[in-house]
Tab-separated table of C-alpha atoms in Angstrom:
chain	number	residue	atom	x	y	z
A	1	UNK	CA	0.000	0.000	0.000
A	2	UNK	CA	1.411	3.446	-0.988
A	3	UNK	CA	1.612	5.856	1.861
A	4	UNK	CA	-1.252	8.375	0.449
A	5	UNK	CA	-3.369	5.257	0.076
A	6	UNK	CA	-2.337	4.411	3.963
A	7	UNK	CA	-3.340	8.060	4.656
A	8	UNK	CA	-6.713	7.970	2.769
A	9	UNK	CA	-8.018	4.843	4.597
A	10	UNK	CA	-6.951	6.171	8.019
A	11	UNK	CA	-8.554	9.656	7.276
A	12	UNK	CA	-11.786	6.951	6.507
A	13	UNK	CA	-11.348	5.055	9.457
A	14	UNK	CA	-11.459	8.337	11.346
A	15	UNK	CA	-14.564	8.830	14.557
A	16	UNK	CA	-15.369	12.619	14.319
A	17	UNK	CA	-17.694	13.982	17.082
A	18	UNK	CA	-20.689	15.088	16.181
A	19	UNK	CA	-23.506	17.826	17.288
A	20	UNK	CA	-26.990	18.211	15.589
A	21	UNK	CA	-26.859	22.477	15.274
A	22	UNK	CA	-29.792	23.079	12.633
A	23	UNK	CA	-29.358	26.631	11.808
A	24	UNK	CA	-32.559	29.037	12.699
A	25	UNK	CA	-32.648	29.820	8.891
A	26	UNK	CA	-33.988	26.538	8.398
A	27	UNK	CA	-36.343	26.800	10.977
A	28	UNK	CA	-37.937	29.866	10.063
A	29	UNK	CA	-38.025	28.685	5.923
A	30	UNK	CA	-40.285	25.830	7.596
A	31	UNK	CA	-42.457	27.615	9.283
A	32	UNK	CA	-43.001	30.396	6.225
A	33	UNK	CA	-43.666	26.889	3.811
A	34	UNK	CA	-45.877	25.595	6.615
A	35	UNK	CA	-47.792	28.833	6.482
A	36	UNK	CA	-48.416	28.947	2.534
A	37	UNK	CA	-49.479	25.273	2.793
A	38	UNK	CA	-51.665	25.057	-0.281
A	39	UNK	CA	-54.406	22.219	1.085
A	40	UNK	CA	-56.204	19.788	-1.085
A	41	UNK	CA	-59.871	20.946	-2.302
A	42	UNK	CA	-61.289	17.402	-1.561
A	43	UNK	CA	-61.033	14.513	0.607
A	44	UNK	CA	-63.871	16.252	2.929
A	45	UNK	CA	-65.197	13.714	4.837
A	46	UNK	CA	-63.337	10.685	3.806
A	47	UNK	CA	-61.394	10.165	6.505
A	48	UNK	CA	-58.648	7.666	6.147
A	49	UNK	CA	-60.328	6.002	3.248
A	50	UNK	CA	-57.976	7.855	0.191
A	51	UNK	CA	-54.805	7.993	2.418
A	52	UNK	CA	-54.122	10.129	5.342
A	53	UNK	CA	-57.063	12.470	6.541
A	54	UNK	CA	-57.135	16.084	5.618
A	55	UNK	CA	-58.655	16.951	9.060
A	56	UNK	CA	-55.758	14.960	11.319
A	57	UNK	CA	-52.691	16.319	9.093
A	58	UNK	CA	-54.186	19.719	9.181
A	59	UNK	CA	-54.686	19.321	13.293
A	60	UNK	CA	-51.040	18.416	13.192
A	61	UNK	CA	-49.884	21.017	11.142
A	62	UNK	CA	-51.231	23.568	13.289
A	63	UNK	CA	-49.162	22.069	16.351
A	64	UNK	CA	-46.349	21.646	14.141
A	65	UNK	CA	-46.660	26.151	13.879
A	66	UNK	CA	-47.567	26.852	16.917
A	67	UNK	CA	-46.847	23.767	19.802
A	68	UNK	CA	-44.010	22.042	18.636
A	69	UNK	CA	-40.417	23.259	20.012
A	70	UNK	CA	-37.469	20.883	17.624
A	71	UNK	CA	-34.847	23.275	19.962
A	72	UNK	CA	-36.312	21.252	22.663
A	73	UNK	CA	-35.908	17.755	20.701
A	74	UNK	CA	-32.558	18.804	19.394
A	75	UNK	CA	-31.375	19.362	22.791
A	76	UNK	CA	-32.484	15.973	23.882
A	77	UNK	CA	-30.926	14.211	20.997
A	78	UNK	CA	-27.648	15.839	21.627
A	79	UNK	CA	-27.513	14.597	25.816
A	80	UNK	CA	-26.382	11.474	23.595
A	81	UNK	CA	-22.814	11.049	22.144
A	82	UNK	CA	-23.153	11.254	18.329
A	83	UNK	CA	-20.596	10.740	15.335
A	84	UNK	CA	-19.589	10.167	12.071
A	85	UNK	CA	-17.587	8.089	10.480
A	86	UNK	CA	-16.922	6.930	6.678
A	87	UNK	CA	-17.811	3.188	6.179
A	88	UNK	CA	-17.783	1.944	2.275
A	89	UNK	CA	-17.527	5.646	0.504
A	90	UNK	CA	-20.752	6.483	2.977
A	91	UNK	CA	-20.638	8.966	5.876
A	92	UNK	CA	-22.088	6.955	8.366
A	93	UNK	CA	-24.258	8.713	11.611
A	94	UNK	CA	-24.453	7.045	14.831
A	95	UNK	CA	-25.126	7.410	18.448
A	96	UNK	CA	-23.074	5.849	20.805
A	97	UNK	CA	-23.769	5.605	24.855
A	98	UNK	CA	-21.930	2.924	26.735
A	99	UNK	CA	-23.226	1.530	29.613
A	100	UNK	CA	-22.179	2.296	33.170
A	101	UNK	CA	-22.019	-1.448	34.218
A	102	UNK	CA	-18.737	-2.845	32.972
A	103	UNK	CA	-19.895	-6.374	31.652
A	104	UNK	CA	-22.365	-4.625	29.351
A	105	UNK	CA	-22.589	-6.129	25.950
A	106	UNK	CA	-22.748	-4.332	22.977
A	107	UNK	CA	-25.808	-3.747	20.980
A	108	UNK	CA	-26.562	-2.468	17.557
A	109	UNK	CA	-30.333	-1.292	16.954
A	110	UNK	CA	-31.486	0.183	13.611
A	111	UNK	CA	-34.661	1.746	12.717
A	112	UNK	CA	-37.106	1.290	9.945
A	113	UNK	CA	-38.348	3.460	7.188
A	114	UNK	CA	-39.633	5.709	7.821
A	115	UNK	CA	-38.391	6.274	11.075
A	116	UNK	CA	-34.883	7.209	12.410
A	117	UNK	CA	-32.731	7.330	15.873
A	118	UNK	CA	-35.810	9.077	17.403
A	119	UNK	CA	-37.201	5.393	17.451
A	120	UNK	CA	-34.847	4.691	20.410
A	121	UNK	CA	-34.738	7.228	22.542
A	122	UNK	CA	-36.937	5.600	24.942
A	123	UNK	CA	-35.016	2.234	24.990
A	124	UNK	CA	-31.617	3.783	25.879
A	125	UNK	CA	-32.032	4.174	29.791
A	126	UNK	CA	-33.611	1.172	30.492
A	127	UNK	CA	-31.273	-0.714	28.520
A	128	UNK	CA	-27.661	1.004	29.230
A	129	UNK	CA	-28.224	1.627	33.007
A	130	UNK	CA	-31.211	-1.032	33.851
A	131	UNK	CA	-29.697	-0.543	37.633
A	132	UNK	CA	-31.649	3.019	37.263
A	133	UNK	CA	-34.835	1.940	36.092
A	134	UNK	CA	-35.725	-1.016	38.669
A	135	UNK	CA	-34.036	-3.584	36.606
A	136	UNK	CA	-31.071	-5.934	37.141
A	137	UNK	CA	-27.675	-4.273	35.897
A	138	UNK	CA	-26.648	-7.913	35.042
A	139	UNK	CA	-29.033	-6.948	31.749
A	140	UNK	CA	-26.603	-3.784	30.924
A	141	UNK	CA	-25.753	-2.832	26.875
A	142	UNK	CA	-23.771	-0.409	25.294
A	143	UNK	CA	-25.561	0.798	22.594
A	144	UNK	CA	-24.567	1.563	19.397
A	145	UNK	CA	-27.506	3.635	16.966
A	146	UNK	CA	-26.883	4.615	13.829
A	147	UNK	CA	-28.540	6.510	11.080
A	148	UNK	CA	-29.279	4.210	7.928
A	149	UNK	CA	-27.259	5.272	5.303
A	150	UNK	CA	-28.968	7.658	3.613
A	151	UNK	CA	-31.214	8.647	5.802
A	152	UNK	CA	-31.133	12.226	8.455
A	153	UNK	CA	-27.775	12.736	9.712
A	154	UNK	CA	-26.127	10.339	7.604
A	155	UNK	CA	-26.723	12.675	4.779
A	156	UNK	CA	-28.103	12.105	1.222
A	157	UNK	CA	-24.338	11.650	-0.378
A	158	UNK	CA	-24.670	7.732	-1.040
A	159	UNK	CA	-23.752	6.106	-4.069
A	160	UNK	CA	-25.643	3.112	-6.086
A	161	UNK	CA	-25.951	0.138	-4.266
A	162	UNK	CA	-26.798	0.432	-1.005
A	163	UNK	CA	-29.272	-2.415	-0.293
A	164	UNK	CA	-29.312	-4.162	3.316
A	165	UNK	CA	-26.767	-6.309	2.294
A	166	UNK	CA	-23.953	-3.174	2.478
A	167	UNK	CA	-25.847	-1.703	5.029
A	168	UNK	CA	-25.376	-5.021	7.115
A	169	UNK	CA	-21.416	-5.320	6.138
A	170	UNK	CA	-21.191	-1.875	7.103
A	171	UNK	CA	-22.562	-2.449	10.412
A	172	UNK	CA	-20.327	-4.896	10.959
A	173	UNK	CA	-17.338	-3.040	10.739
A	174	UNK	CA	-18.791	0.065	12.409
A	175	UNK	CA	-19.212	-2.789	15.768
A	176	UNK	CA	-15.256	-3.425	14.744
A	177	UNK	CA	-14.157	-0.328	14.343
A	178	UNK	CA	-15.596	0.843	17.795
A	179	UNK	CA	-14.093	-1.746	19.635
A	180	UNK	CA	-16.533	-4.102	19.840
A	181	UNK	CA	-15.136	-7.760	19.049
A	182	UNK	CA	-18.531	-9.581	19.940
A	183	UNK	CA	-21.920	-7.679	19.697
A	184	UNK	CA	-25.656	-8.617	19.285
A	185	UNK	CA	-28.514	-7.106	16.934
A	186	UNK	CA	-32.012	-5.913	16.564
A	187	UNK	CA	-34.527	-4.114	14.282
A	188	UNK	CA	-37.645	-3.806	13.644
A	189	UNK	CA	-38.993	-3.019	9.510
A	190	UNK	CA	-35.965	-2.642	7.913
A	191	UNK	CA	-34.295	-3.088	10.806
A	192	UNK	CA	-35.113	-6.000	11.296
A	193	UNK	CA	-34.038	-7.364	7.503
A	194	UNK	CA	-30.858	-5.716	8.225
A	195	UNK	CA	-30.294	-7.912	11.260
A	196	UNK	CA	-31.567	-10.857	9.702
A	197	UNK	CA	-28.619	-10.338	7.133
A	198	UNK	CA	-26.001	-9.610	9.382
A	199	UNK	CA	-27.328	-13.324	10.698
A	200	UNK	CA	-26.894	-14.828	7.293
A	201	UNK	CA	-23.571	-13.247	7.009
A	202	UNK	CA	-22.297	-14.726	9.914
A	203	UNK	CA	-19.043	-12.164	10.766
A	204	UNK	CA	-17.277	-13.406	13.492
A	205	UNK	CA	-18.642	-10.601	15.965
A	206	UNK	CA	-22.029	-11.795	15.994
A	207	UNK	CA	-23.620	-13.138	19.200
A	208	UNK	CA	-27.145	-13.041	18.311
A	209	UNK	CA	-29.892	-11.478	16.499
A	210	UNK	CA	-33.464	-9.952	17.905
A	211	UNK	CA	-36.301	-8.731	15.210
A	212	UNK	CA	-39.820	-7.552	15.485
A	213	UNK	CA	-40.762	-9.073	12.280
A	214	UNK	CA	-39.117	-12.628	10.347
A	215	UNK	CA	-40.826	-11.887	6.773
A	216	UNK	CA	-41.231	-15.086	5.482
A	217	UNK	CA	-44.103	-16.133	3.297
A	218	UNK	CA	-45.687	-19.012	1.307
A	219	UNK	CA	-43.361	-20.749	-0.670
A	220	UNK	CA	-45.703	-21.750	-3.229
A	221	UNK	CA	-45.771	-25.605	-2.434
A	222	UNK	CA	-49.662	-26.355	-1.060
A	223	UNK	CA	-48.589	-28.869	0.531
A	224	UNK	CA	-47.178	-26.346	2.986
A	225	UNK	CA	-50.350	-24.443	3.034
A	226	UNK	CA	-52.154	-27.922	5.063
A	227	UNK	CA	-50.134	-27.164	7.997
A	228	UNK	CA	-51.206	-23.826	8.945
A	229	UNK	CA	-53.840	-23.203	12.061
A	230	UNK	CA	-56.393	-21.309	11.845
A	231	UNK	CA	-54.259	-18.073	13.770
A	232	UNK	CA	-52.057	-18.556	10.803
A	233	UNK	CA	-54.560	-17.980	8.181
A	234	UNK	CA	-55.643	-14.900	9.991
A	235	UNK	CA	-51.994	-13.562	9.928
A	236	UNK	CA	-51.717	-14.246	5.916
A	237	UNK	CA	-55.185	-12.214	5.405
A	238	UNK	CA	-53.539	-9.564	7.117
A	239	UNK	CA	-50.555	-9.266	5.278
A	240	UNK	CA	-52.663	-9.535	1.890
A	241	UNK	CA	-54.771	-6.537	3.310
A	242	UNK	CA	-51.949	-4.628	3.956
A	243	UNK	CA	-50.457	-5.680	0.581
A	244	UNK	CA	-53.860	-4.575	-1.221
A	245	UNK	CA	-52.752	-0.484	0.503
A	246	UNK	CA	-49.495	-0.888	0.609
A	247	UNK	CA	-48.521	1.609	-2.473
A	248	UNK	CA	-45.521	2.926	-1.083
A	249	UNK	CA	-43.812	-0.155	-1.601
A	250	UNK	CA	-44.703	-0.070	-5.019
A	251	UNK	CA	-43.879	3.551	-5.247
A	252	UNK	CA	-40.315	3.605	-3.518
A	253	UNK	CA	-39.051	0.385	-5.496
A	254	UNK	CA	-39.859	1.685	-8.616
A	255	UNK	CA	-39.811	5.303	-9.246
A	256	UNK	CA	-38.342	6.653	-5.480
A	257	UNK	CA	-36.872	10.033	-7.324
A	258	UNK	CA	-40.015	11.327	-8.846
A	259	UNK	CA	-41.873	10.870	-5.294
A	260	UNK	CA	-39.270	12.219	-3.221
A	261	UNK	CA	-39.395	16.162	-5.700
A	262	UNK	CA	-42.701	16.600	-3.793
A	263	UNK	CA	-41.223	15.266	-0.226
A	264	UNK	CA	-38.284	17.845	-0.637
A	265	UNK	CA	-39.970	20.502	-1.405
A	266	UNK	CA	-43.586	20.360	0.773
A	267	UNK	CA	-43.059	19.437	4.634
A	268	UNK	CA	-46.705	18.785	4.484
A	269	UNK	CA	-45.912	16.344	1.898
A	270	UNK	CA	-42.883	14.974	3.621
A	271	UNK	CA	-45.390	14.317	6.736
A	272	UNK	CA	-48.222	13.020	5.343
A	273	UNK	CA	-45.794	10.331	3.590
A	274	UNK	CA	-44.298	9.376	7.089
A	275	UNK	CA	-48.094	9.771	8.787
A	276	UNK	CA	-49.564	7.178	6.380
A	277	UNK	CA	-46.947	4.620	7.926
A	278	UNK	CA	-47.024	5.558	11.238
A	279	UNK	CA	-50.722	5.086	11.740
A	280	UNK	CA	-51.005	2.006	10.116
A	281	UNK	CA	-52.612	2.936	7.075
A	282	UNK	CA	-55.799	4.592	9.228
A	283	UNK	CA	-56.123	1.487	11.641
A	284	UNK	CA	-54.247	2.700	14.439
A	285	UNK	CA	-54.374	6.517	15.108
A	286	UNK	CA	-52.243	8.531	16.684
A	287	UNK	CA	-50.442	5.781	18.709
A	288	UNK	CA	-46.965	7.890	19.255
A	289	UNK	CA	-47.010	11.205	20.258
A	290	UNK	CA	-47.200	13.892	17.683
A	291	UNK	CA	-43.710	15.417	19.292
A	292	UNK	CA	-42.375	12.147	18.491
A	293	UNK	CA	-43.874	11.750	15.009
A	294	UNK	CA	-42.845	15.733	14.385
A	295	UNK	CA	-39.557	15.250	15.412
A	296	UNK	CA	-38.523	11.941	13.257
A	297	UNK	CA	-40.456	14.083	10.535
A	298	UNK	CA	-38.107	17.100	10.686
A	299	UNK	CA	-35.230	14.338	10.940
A	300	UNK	CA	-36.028	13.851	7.185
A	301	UNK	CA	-36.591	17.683	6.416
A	302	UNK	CA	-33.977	18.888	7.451
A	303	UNK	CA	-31.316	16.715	6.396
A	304	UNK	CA	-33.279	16.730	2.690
A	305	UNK	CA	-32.943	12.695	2.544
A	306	UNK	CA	-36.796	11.739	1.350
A	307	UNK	CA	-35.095	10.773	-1.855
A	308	UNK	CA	-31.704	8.604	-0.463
A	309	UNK	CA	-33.945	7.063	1.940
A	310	UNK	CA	-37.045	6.120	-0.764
A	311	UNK	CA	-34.322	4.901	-2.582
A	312	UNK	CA	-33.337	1.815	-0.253
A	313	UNK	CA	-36.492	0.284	-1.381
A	314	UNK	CA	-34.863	0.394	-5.287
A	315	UNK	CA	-32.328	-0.877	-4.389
A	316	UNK	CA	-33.051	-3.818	-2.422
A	317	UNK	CA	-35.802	-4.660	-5.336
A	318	UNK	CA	-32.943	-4.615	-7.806
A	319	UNK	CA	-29.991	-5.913	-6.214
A	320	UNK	CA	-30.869	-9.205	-4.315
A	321	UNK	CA	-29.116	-10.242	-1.342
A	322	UNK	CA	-26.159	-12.353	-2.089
A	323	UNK	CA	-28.134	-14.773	0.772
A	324	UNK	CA	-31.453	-14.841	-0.571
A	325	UNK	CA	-31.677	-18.151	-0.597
A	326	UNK	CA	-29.773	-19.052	2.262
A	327	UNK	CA	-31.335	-20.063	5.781
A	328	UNK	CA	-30.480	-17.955	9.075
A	329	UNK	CA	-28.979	-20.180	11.132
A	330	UNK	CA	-27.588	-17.255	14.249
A	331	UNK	CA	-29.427	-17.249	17.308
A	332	UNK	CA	-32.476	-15.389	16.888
A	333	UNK	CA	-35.350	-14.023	18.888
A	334	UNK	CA	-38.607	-12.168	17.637
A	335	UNK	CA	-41.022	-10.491	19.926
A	336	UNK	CA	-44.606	-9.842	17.793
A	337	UNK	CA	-46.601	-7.031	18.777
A	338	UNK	CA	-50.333	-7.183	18.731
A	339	UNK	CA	-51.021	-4.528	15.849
A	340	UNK	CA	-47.803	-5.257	13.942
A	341	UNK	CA	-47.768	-7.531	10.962
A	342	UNK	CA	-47.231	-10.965	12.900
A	343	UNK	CA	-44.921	-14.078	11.825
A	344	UNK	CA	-46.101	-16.999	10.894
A	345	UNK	CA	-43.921	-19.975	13.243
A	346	UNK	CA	-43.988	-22.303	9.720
A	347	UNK	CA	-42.679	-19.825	6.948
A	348	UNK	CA	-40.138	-18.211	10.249
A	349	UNK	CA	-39.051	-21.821	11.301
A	350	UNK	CA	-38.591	-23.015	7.633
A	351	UNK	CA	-36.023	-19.988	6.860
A	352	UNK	CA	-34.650	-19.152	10.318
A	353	UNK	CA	-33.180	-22.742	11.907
A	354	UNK	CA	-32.560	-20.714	15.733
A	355	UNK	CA	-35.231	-19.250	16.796
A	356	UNK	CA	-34.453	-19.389	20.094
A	357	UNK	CA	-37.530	-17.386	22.020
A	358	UNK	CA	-40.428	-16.406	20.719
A	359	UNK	CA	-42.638	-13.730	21.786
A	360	UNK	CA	-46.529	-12.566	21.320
A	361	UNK	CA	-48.003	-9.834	23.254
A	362	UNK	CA	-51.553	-8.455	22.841
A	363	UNK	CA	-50.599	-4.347	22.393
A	364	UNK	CA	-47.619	-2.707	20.842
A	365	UNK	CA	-47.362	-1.962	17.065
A	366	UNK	CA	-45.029	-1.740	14.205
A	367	UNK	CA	-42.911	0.544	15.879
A	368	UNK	CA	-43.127	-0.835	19.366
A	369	UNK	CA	-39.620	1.096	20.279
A	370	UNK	CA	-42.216	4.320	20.575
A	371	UNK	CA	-45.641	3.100	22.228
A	372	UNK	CA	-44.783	-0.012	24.075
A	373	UNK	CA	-40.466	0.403	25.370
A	374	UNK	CA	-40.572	-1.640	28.301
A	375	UNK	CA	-42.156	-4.342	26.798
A	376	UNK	CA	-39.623	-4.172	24.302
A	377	UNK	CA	-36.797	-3.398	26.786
A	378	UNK	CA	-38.026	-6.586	29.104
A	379	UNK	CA	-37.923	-8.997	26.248
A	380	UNK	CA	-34.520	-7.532	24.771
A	381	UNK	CA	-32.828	-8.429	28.088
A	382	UNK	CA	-34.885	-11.634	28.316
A	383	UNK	CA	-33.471	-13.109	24.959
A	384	UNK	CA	-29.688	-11.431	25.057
A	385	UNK	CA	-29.002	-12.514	28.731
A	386	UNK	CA	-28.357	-16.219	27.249
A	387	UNK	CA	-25.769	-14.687	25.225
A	388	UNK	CA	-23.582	-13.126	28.272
């Protein structure tokens, strides 16, 4: 290796601190476009039925002008230890709070689209200093969040390719490159595939693997189809009803640039498109707070990443995972929430060959990080506290 090429991977290698400092320029362009909103001349009365109600956006518009503080949010955010690094030609945002108790183990979580650190916020006492919050410091993590590539604080400077297959090798060496010679994962939504293929991948560092969600489906044979229980057959109707509305899918795997010219330029735009996910395409309302939703919503303004993070979907539609058709073999756990899209034990069982605990629980959604923590928490240290 040359010496300037020595010198260009250290300078990537480098850990730079890093402080969220949104300037009030940016703020007050927001609230000017949120005051010109130009609002649709239908959809009166239709509720949820067309997409996301005129009469809740508007309702959470006008707290967005006149209720919501982000100086308040970013101030939160930054009581954590943030930074950058470069992983793979990407500039690659992350939070990173050890724990207090000294035989922590590590732990990498990553959000879903479209969601972001925010996700996590709640999880990070009661997981790095359980000894605070009534629980047993035996269950201690350092925790390590970062920003998908792509997406807020990451920035929208990504190059072709970036499917959960890099994202997963680049998680990987962000664990190595902190330290961290044995770690364990979880996500939920994309998250949760991102996990999954760290699990296929099988680096060295890996302990284990925790999801919300094991998407695996019919294979096609009906012979497999005879074996499912009547709970099971519920659970597929779901996921065809949420199929038959799911358009964003569609949308983001196909044509993700021509969407994201409205999401960059409207915020109104940019939050309807994260409301339509977040309440569960009209069938759960308002189960996060509308700070919360707000502030993962000006995550994406700000930064200007609607179109890097759309994109993800592209790309993982057109470049497969090198272990498609591989089984996950790594320890894994899944906890399914009650209004989430729920595994079915026969598809997860046939592609995942360690599921190791399984968990059902009546309440708690998609994003179960924001509206139920400490069940999440509980059943986080539950599964990883084999692995110690």
């Amino acid at each position: 290796m040359t010496n300037q090429a020595s010198q260009e991977s250290s300078a990537s290698a480098e850990i730079r601190a890093f402080r969220i400092q949104i300037a009030q320029a940016d703020l007050d362009d927001l609230k000017q476009r949120l005051s010109q909103t130009r609002w649709l001349n239908g959809s009166q009365g239709s509720e949820w039925k067309y997409g996301v109600s005129k009469g809740y956006l508007q309702d959470v518009v006008s707290y967005w002008q006149d209720g919501y503080d982000w100086r308040k949010f970013e101030a939160r955010l930054n009581e954590c230890p943030q930074y950058i690094t470069t992983i793979d030609g990407a500039d690659i945002h992350f939070m990173h709070i050890p724990s207090p108790e000294p035989d922590a183990i590590p732990l990498i979580l990553t959000h879903g689209f479209p969601s972001s650190i925010v996700e996590f916020l709640d999880l990070i006492g009661p997981l790095t200093n359980p000894r605070a919050h009534g629980g047993d410091p035996a269950d201690a993590f350092h925790l390590v969040i970062p920003s998908v590539p792509g997406f807020g604080f990451s920035g929208s400077s990504l190059d072709a390719g970036w499917n959960i297959s890099r994202i997963a090798q680049a998680w990987d060496e962000l664990m190595n490159r902190l330290g961290y010679d044995k770690y364990c994962s979880h996500g939920s939504d994309l998250g949760a595939l991102v996990s999954r293929e760290l699990g296929m991948m099988k680096p060295n560092g890996l302990l284990a693997l925790h999801v919300l969600q094991l998407f695996s489906f019919p294979s096609g044979d009906p012979a497999e189809m005879a074996y499912l229980t009547e709970e099971d057959g519920k659970r597929l109707q779901f996921l065809a009803n949420f199929h038959e509305r799911a358009g964003f899918n569609a949308i983001q795997s196909t044509r993700p640039q021509t969407l994201s010219y409205g999401l960059a330029d409207s915020p109104v735009g940019q939050l309807a498109w994260i409301a339509e996910l977040f309440n569960g395409f009209g069938d759960h309302i308002d189960f996060i707070s509308r700070d919360a939703l707000l502030t993962n919503t000006m995550i994406y303004w700000l930064t200007n990443t609607a179109e890097s993070a759309t994109r993800l979907y592209y790309e993982n539609a057109h470049i497969p995972s090198p272990y498609a058709q591989e089984v996950n073999a790594s320890p894994t756990g899944i906890a399914v929430f009650g209004n989430d899209f729920k595994s079915i034990a026969l598809f997860a069982r046939r592609d995942n060959s360690n599921i190791v605990q399984w968990s059902e629980f009546e309440r708690g959604t998609h994003f179960a990080a924001y509206d139920e923590p400490r069940l999440l928490a509980s059943d986080l240290q539950s599964f990883f506290r084999r692995f110690r």
